[in-house]
C-alpha positions as protocol buffer text, in pm:
chain_id: "A"
residue {
  index: 1
  type: MET
  ca { x: 0 y: 0 z: 0 }
}
residue {
  index: 2
  type: ASN
  ca { x: 130 y: 345 z: -88 }
}
residue {
  index: 3
  type: ALA
  ca { x: 130 y: 619 z: 175 }
}
residue {
  index: 4
  type: VAL
  ca { x: -147 y: 876 z: 179 }
}
residue {
  index: 5
  type: MET
  ca { x: -12 y: 1220 z: 83 }
}
residue {
  index: 6
  type: SER
  ca { x: -28 y: 1528 z: 297 }
}
residue {
  index: 7
  type: ASN
  ca { x: -313 y: 1764 z: 216 }
}
residue {
  index: 8
  type: GLN
  ca { x: -74 y: 2027 z: 77 }
}
residue {
  index: 9
  type: GLU
  ca { x: 111 y: 1787 z: -154 }
}
residue {
  index: 10
  type: LEU
  ca { x: -215 y: 1627 z: -270 }
}
residue {
  index: 11
  type: ARG
  ca { x: -367 y: 1971 z: -340 }
}
residue {
  index: 12
  type: ARG
  ca { x: -58 y: 2072 z: -542 }
}
residue {
  index: 13
  type: LEU
  ca { x: -76 y: 1757 z: -754 }
}
residue {
  index: 14
  type: ALA
  ca { x: -456 y: 1788 z: -786 }
}
residue {
  index: 15
  type: ALA
  ca { x: -416 y: 2141 z: -926 }
}
residue {
  index: 16
  type: ARG
  ca { x: -178 y: 2001 z: -1191 }
}
residue {
  index: 17
  type: PHE
  ca { x: -417 y: 1712 z: -1262 }
}
residue {
  index: 18
  type: ILE
  ca { x: -709 y: 1956 z: -1297 }
}
residue {
  index: 19
  type: HIS
  ca { x: -509 y: 2177 z: -1533 }
}
residue {
  index: 20
  type: LEU
  ca { x: -444 y: 1875 z: -1759 }
}
residue {
  index: 21
  type: ARG
  ca { x: -815 y: 1786 z: -1752 }
}
residue {
  index: 22
  type: THR
  ca { x: -914 y: 2140 z: -1857 }
}
residue {
  index: 23
  type: LEU
  ca { x: -708 y: 2089 z: -2173 }
}
residue {
  index: 24
  type: MET
  ca { x: -908 y: 1780 z: -2272 }
}
residue {
  index: 25
  type: PRO
  ca { x: -1198 y: 1833 z: -2515 }
}
residue {
  index: 26
  type: THR
  ca { x: -1457 y: 1687 z: -2276 }
}
residue {
  index: 27
  type: ARG
  ca { x: -1822 y: 1789 z: -2301 }
}
residue {
  index: 28
  type: ALA
  ca { x: -1960 y: 1609 z: -1999 }
}
residue {
  index: 29
  type: TRP
  ca { x: -2050 y: 1791 z: -1679 }
}
residue {
  index: 30
  type: PRO
  ca { x: -1876 y: 1874 z: -1454 }
}
residue {
  index: 31
  type: HIS
  ca { x: -1583 y: 2053 z: -1606 }
}
residue {
  index: 32
  type: ILE
  ca { x: -1329 y: 2038 z: -1324 }
}
residue {
  index: 33
  type: GLY
  ca { x: -1160 y: 2378 z: -1308 }
}
residue {
  index: 34
  type: GLN
  ca { x: -1459 y: 2550 z: -1474 }
}
residue {
  index: 35
  type: ASP
  ca { x: -1774 y: 2425 z: -1297 }
}
residue {
  index: 36
  type: VAL
  ca { x: -1607 y: 2266 z: -996 }
}
residue {
  index: 37
  type: PHE
  ca { x: -1310 y: 2423 z: -819 }
}
residue {
  index: 38
  type: LEU
  ca { x: -1045 y: 2301 z: -581 }
}
residue {
  index: 39
  type: VAL
  ca { x: -1068 y: 2489 z: -249 }
}
residue {
  index: 40
  type: GLU
  ca { x: -751 y: 2605 z: -75 }
}
residue {
  index: 41
  type: GLU
  ca { x: -752 y: 2465 z: 278 }
}
residue {
  index: 42
  type: ASP
  ca { x: -540 y: 2270 z: 523 }
}
residue {
  index: 43
  type: GLY
  ca { x: -740 y: 1951 z: 550 }
}
residue {
  index: 44
  type: PRO
  ca { x: -656 y: 1599 z: 662 }
}
residue {
  index: 45
  type: ALA
  ca { x: -392 y: 1398 z: 475 }
}
residue {
  index: 46
  type: GLY
  ca { x: -531 y: 1233 z: 163 }
}
residue {
  index: 47
  type: SER
  ca { x: -830 y: 1467 z: 140 }
}
residue {
  index: 48
  type: LEU
  ca { x: -937 y: 1749 z: -92 }
}
residue {
  index: 49
  type: LEU
  ca { x: -1221 y: 2000 z: -84 }
}
residue {
  index: 50
  type: PHE
  ca { x: -1408 y: 2102 z: -400 }
}
residue {
  index: 51
  type: ALA
  ca { x: -1678 y: 2366 z: -450 }
}
residue {
  index: 52
  type: CYS
  ca { x: -1949 y: 2429 z: -708 }
}
residue {
  index: 53
  type: ARG
  ca { x: -2280 y: 2606 z: -746 }
}
residue {
  index: 54
  type: THR
  ca { x: -2596 y: 2419 z: -836 }
}
residue {
  index: 55
  type: GLU
  ca { x: -2822 y: 2572 z: -1099 }
}
residue {
  index: 56
  type: GLN
  ca { x: -3163 y: 2526 z: -1258 }
}
residue {
  index: 57
  type: SER
  ca { x: -3028 y: 2317 z: -1546 }
}
residue {
  index: 58
  type: MET
  ca { x: -2945 y: 2044 z: -1289 }
}
residue {
  index: 59
  type: SER
  ca { x: -3308 y: 2010 z: -1180 }
}
residue {
  index: 60
  type: ASN
  ca { x: -3515 y: 1695 z: -1176 }
}
residue {
  index: 61
  type: PRO
  ca { x: -3897 y: 1710 z: -1200 }
}
residue {
  index: 62
  type: MET
  ca { x: -3919 y: 1761 z: -820 }
}
residue {
  index: 63
  type: GLY
  ca { x: -3721 y: 2086 z: -837 }
}
residue {
  index: 64
  type: ILE
  ca { x: -3404 y: 1960 z: -671 }
}
residue {
  index: 65
  type: VAL
  ca { x: -3067 y: 1858 z: -813 }
}
residue {
  index: 66
  type: HIS
  ca { x: -3100 y: 1536 z: -1014 }
}
residue {
  index: 67
  type: GLY
  ca { x: -2932 y: 1239 z: -846 }
}
residue {
  index: 68
  type: GLY
  ca { x: -2731 y: 1170 z: -1160 }
}
residue {
  index: 69
  type: VAL
  ca { x: -2578 y: 1517 z: -1141 }
}
residue {
  index: 70
  type: THR
  ca { x: -2477 y: 1453 z: -781 }
}
residue {
  index: 71
  type: ALA
  ca { x: -2331 y: 1116 z: -880 }
}
residue {
  index: 72
  type: SER
  ca { x: -2133 y: 1272 z: -1165 }
}
residue {
  index: 73
  type: LEU
  ca { x: -2001 y: 1538 z: -928 }
}
residue {
  index: 74
  type: VAL
  ca { x: -1874 y: 1298 z: -662 }
}
residue {
  index: 75
  type: ASP
  ca { x: -1737 y: 1059 z: -926 }
}
residue {
  index: 76
  type: SER
  ca { x: -1534 y: 1338 z: -1086 }
}
residue {
  index: 77
  type: CYS
  ca { x: -1406 y: 1471 z: -753 }
}
residue {
  index: 78
  type: MET
  ca { x: -1305 y: 1126 z: -628 }
}
residue {
  index: 79
  type: GLY
  ca { x: -1139 y: 1055 z: -965 }
}
residue {
  index: 80
  type: VAL
  ca { x: -931 y: 1373 z: -940 }
}
residue {
  index: 81
  type: THR
  ca { x: -829 y: 1284 z: -586 }
}
residue {
  index: 82
  type: CYS
  ca { x: -727 y: 933 z: -690 }
}
residue {
  index: 83
  type: GLY
  ca { x: -539 y: 1058 z: -997 }
}
residue {
  index: 84
  type: ALA
  ca { x: -350 y: 1318 z: -795 }
}
residue {
  index: 85
  type: GLN
  ca { x: -272 y: 1069 z: -518 }
}
residue {
  index: 86
  type: ALA
  ca { x: -149 y: 806 z: -765 }
}
residue {
  index: 87
  type: GLY
  ca { x: 36 y: 1043 z: -997 }
}
residue {
  index: 88
  type: CYS
  ca { x: -151 y: 937 z: -1310 }
}
residue {
  index: 89
  type: THR
  ca { x: -367 y: 1094 z: -1578 }
}
residue {
  index: 90
  type: PHE
  ca { x: -662 y: 857 z: -1603 }
}
residue {
  index: 91
  type: THR
  ca { x: -857 y: 693 z: -1322 }
}
residue {
  index: 92
  type: PRO
  ca { x: -1157 y: 509 z: -1470 }
}
residue {
  index: 93
  type: THR
  ca { x: -1430 y: 423 z: -1223 }
}
residue {
  index: 94
  type: ILE
  ca { x: -1447 y: 55 z: -1132 }
}
residue {
  index: 95
  type: THR
  ca { x: -1735 y: 80 z: -883 }
}
residue {
  index: 96
  type: MET
  ca { x: -1919 y: 363 z: -712 }
}
residue {
  index: 97
  type: THR
  ca { x: -2198 y: 385 z: -458 }
}
residue {
  index: 98
  type: VAL
  ca { x: -2386 y: 706 z: -378 }
}
residue {
  index: 99
  type: ASN
  ca { x: -2612 y: 746 z: -76 }
}
residue {
  index: 100
  type: TYR
  ca { x: -2852 y: 1041 z: -77 }
}
residue {
  index: 101
  type: ALA
  ca { x: -2923 y: 1176 z: 272 }
}
residue {
  index: 102
  type: ARG
  ca { x: -3111 y: 1496 z: 185 }
}
residue {
  index: 103
  type: PRO
  ca { x: -3220 y: 1670 z: -136 }
}
residue {
  index: 104
  type: VAL
  ca { x: -2944 y: 1878 z: -294 }
}
residue {
  index: 105
  type: PRO
  ca { x: -3098 y: 2224 z: -340 }
}
residue {
  index: 106
  type: LEU
  ca { x: -3080 y: 2430 z: -657 }
}
residue {
  index: 107
  type: ASP
  ca { x: -2904 y: 2769 z: -677 }
}
residue {
  index: 108
  type: THR
  ca { x: -2682 y: 2682 z: -382 }
}
residue {
  index: 109
  type: ASP
  ca { x: -2310 y: 2670 z: -319 }
}
residue {
  index: 110
  type: ILE
  ca { x: -2211 y: 2316 z: -224 }
}
residue {
  index: 111
  type: GLN
  ca { x: -1885 y: 2146 z: -138 }
}
residue {
  index: 112
  type: VAL
  ca { x: -1747 y: 1797 z: -180 }
}
residue {
  index: 113
  type: ARG
  ca { x: -1487 y: 1660 z: 60 }
}
residue {
  index: 114
  type: THR
  ca { x: -1298 y: 1365 z: -84 }
}
residue {
  index: 115
  type: ARG
  ca { x: -1082 y: 1129 z: 117 }
}
residue {
  index: 116
  type: THR
  ca { x: -829 y: 867 z: 15 }
}
residue {
  index: 117
  type: VAL
  ca { x: -925 y: 543 z: 189 }
}
residue {
  index: 118
  type: ARG
  ca { x: -654 y: 329 z: 30 }
}
residue {
  index: 119
  type: ILE
  ca { x: -418 y: 376 z: -260 }
}
residue {
  index: 120
  type: GLY
  ca { x: -252 y: 76 z: -420 }
}
residue {
  index: 121
  type: GLY
  ca { x: -56 y: -4 z: -733 }
}
residue {
  index: 122
  type: SER
  ca { x: -354 y: -68 z: -959 }
}
residue {
  index: 123
  type: SER
  ca { x: -654 y: 86 z: -782 }
}
residue {
  index: 124
  type: GLY
  ca { x: -753 y: 345 z: -527 }
}
residue {
  index: 125
  type: GLN
  ca { x: -1046 y: 352 z: -286 }
}
residue {
  index: 126
  type: MET
  ca { x: -1202 y: 693 z: -230 }
}
residue {
  index: 127
  type: ALA
  ca { x: -1486 y: 839 z: -22 }
}
residue {
  index: 128
  type: ALA
  ca { x: -1677 y: 1166 z: -58 }
}
residue {
  index: 129
  type: GLU
  ca { x: -1925 y: 1379 z: 131 }
}
residue {
  index: 130
  type: VAL
  ca { x: -2147 y: 1649 z: -22 }
}
residue {
  index: 131
  type: PHE
  ca { x: -2273 y: 1934 z: 196 }
}
residue {
  index: 132
  type: PRO
  ca { x: -2384 y: 2299 z: 174 }
}
residue {
  index: 133
  type: ALA
  ca { x: -2078 y: 2528 z: 157 }
}
residue {
  index: 134
  type: GLY
  ca { x: -1929 y: 2579 z: 501 }
}
residue {
  index: 135
  type: ARG
  ca { x: -2170 y: 2336 z: 671 }
}
residue {
  index: 136
  type: PRO
  ca { x: -1999 y: 1993 z: 668 }
}
residue {
  index: 137
  type: ASP
  ca { x: -2230 y: 1858 z: 940 }
}
residue {
  index: 138
  type: GLU
  ca { x: -2533 y: 1888 z: 706 }
}
residue {
  index: 139
  type: LEU
  ca { x: -2461 y: 1593 z: 477 }
}
residue {
  index: 140
  type: LEU
  ca { x: -2656 y: 1588 z: 153 }
}
residue {
  index: 141
  type: ALA
  ca { x: -2493 y: 1276 z: 7 }
}
residue {
  index: 142
  type: THR
  ca { x: -2204 y: 1039 z: 66 }
}
residue {
  index: 143
  type: ALA
  ca { x: -2019 y: 820 z: -181 }
}
residue {
  index: 144
  type: THR
  ca { x: -1749 y: 559 z: -208 }
}
residue {
  index: 145
  type: GLY
  ca { x: -1567 y: 448 z: -517 }
}
residue {
  index: 146
  type: VAL
  ca { x: -1288 y: 231 z: -650 }
}
residue {
  index: 147
  type: TYR
  ca { x: -1080 y: 373 z: -935 }
}
residue {
  index: 148
  type: ALA
  ca { x: -837 y: 202 z: -1171 }
}
residue {
  index: 149
  type: ILE
  ca { x: -493 y: 359 z: -1173 }
}
residue {
  index: 150
  type: ARG
  ca { x: -366 y: 403 z: -1529 }
}
residue {
  index: 151
  type: ARG
  ca { x: -14 y: 540 z: -1533 }
}
residue {
  index: 152
  type: PRO
  ca { x: 137 y: 671 z: -1857 }
}
residue {
  index: 153
  type: GLN
  ca { x: 344 y: 415 z: -2042 }
}
residue {
  index: 154
  type: ALA
  ca { x: 717 y: 493 z: -2044 }
}
């Protein structure tokens, strides 16, 4: 098992990883670095904090953020965390589970805290929590995921 990085080192590598992702011609939401931003903070080792704003285009028929949007958000944030932690460019999702605790409101600033559970040679286990900005005790959703580690070929 590889060691979990300090928050500062992980954030530095995540910023580089995010920059590389902004150069890719992706059309799927979220665009990390455009829709979702890395937050500067001194958090626990192996963790990152992301922020985004929900909007009307994310609505389901009940007038709250669609669960698929929330799933895409946590998947992308956990993938960035895994990629930064593992020092690789691509981290395809192997499995992911999302648990919805409360409706995610529209037109609201939310945050996603990711945490490295385990990082190995070929996969990484991540966890995430979604909450209103600045209110981490008001969980909206939680997630866990396993990501394949694809390092560039030498």
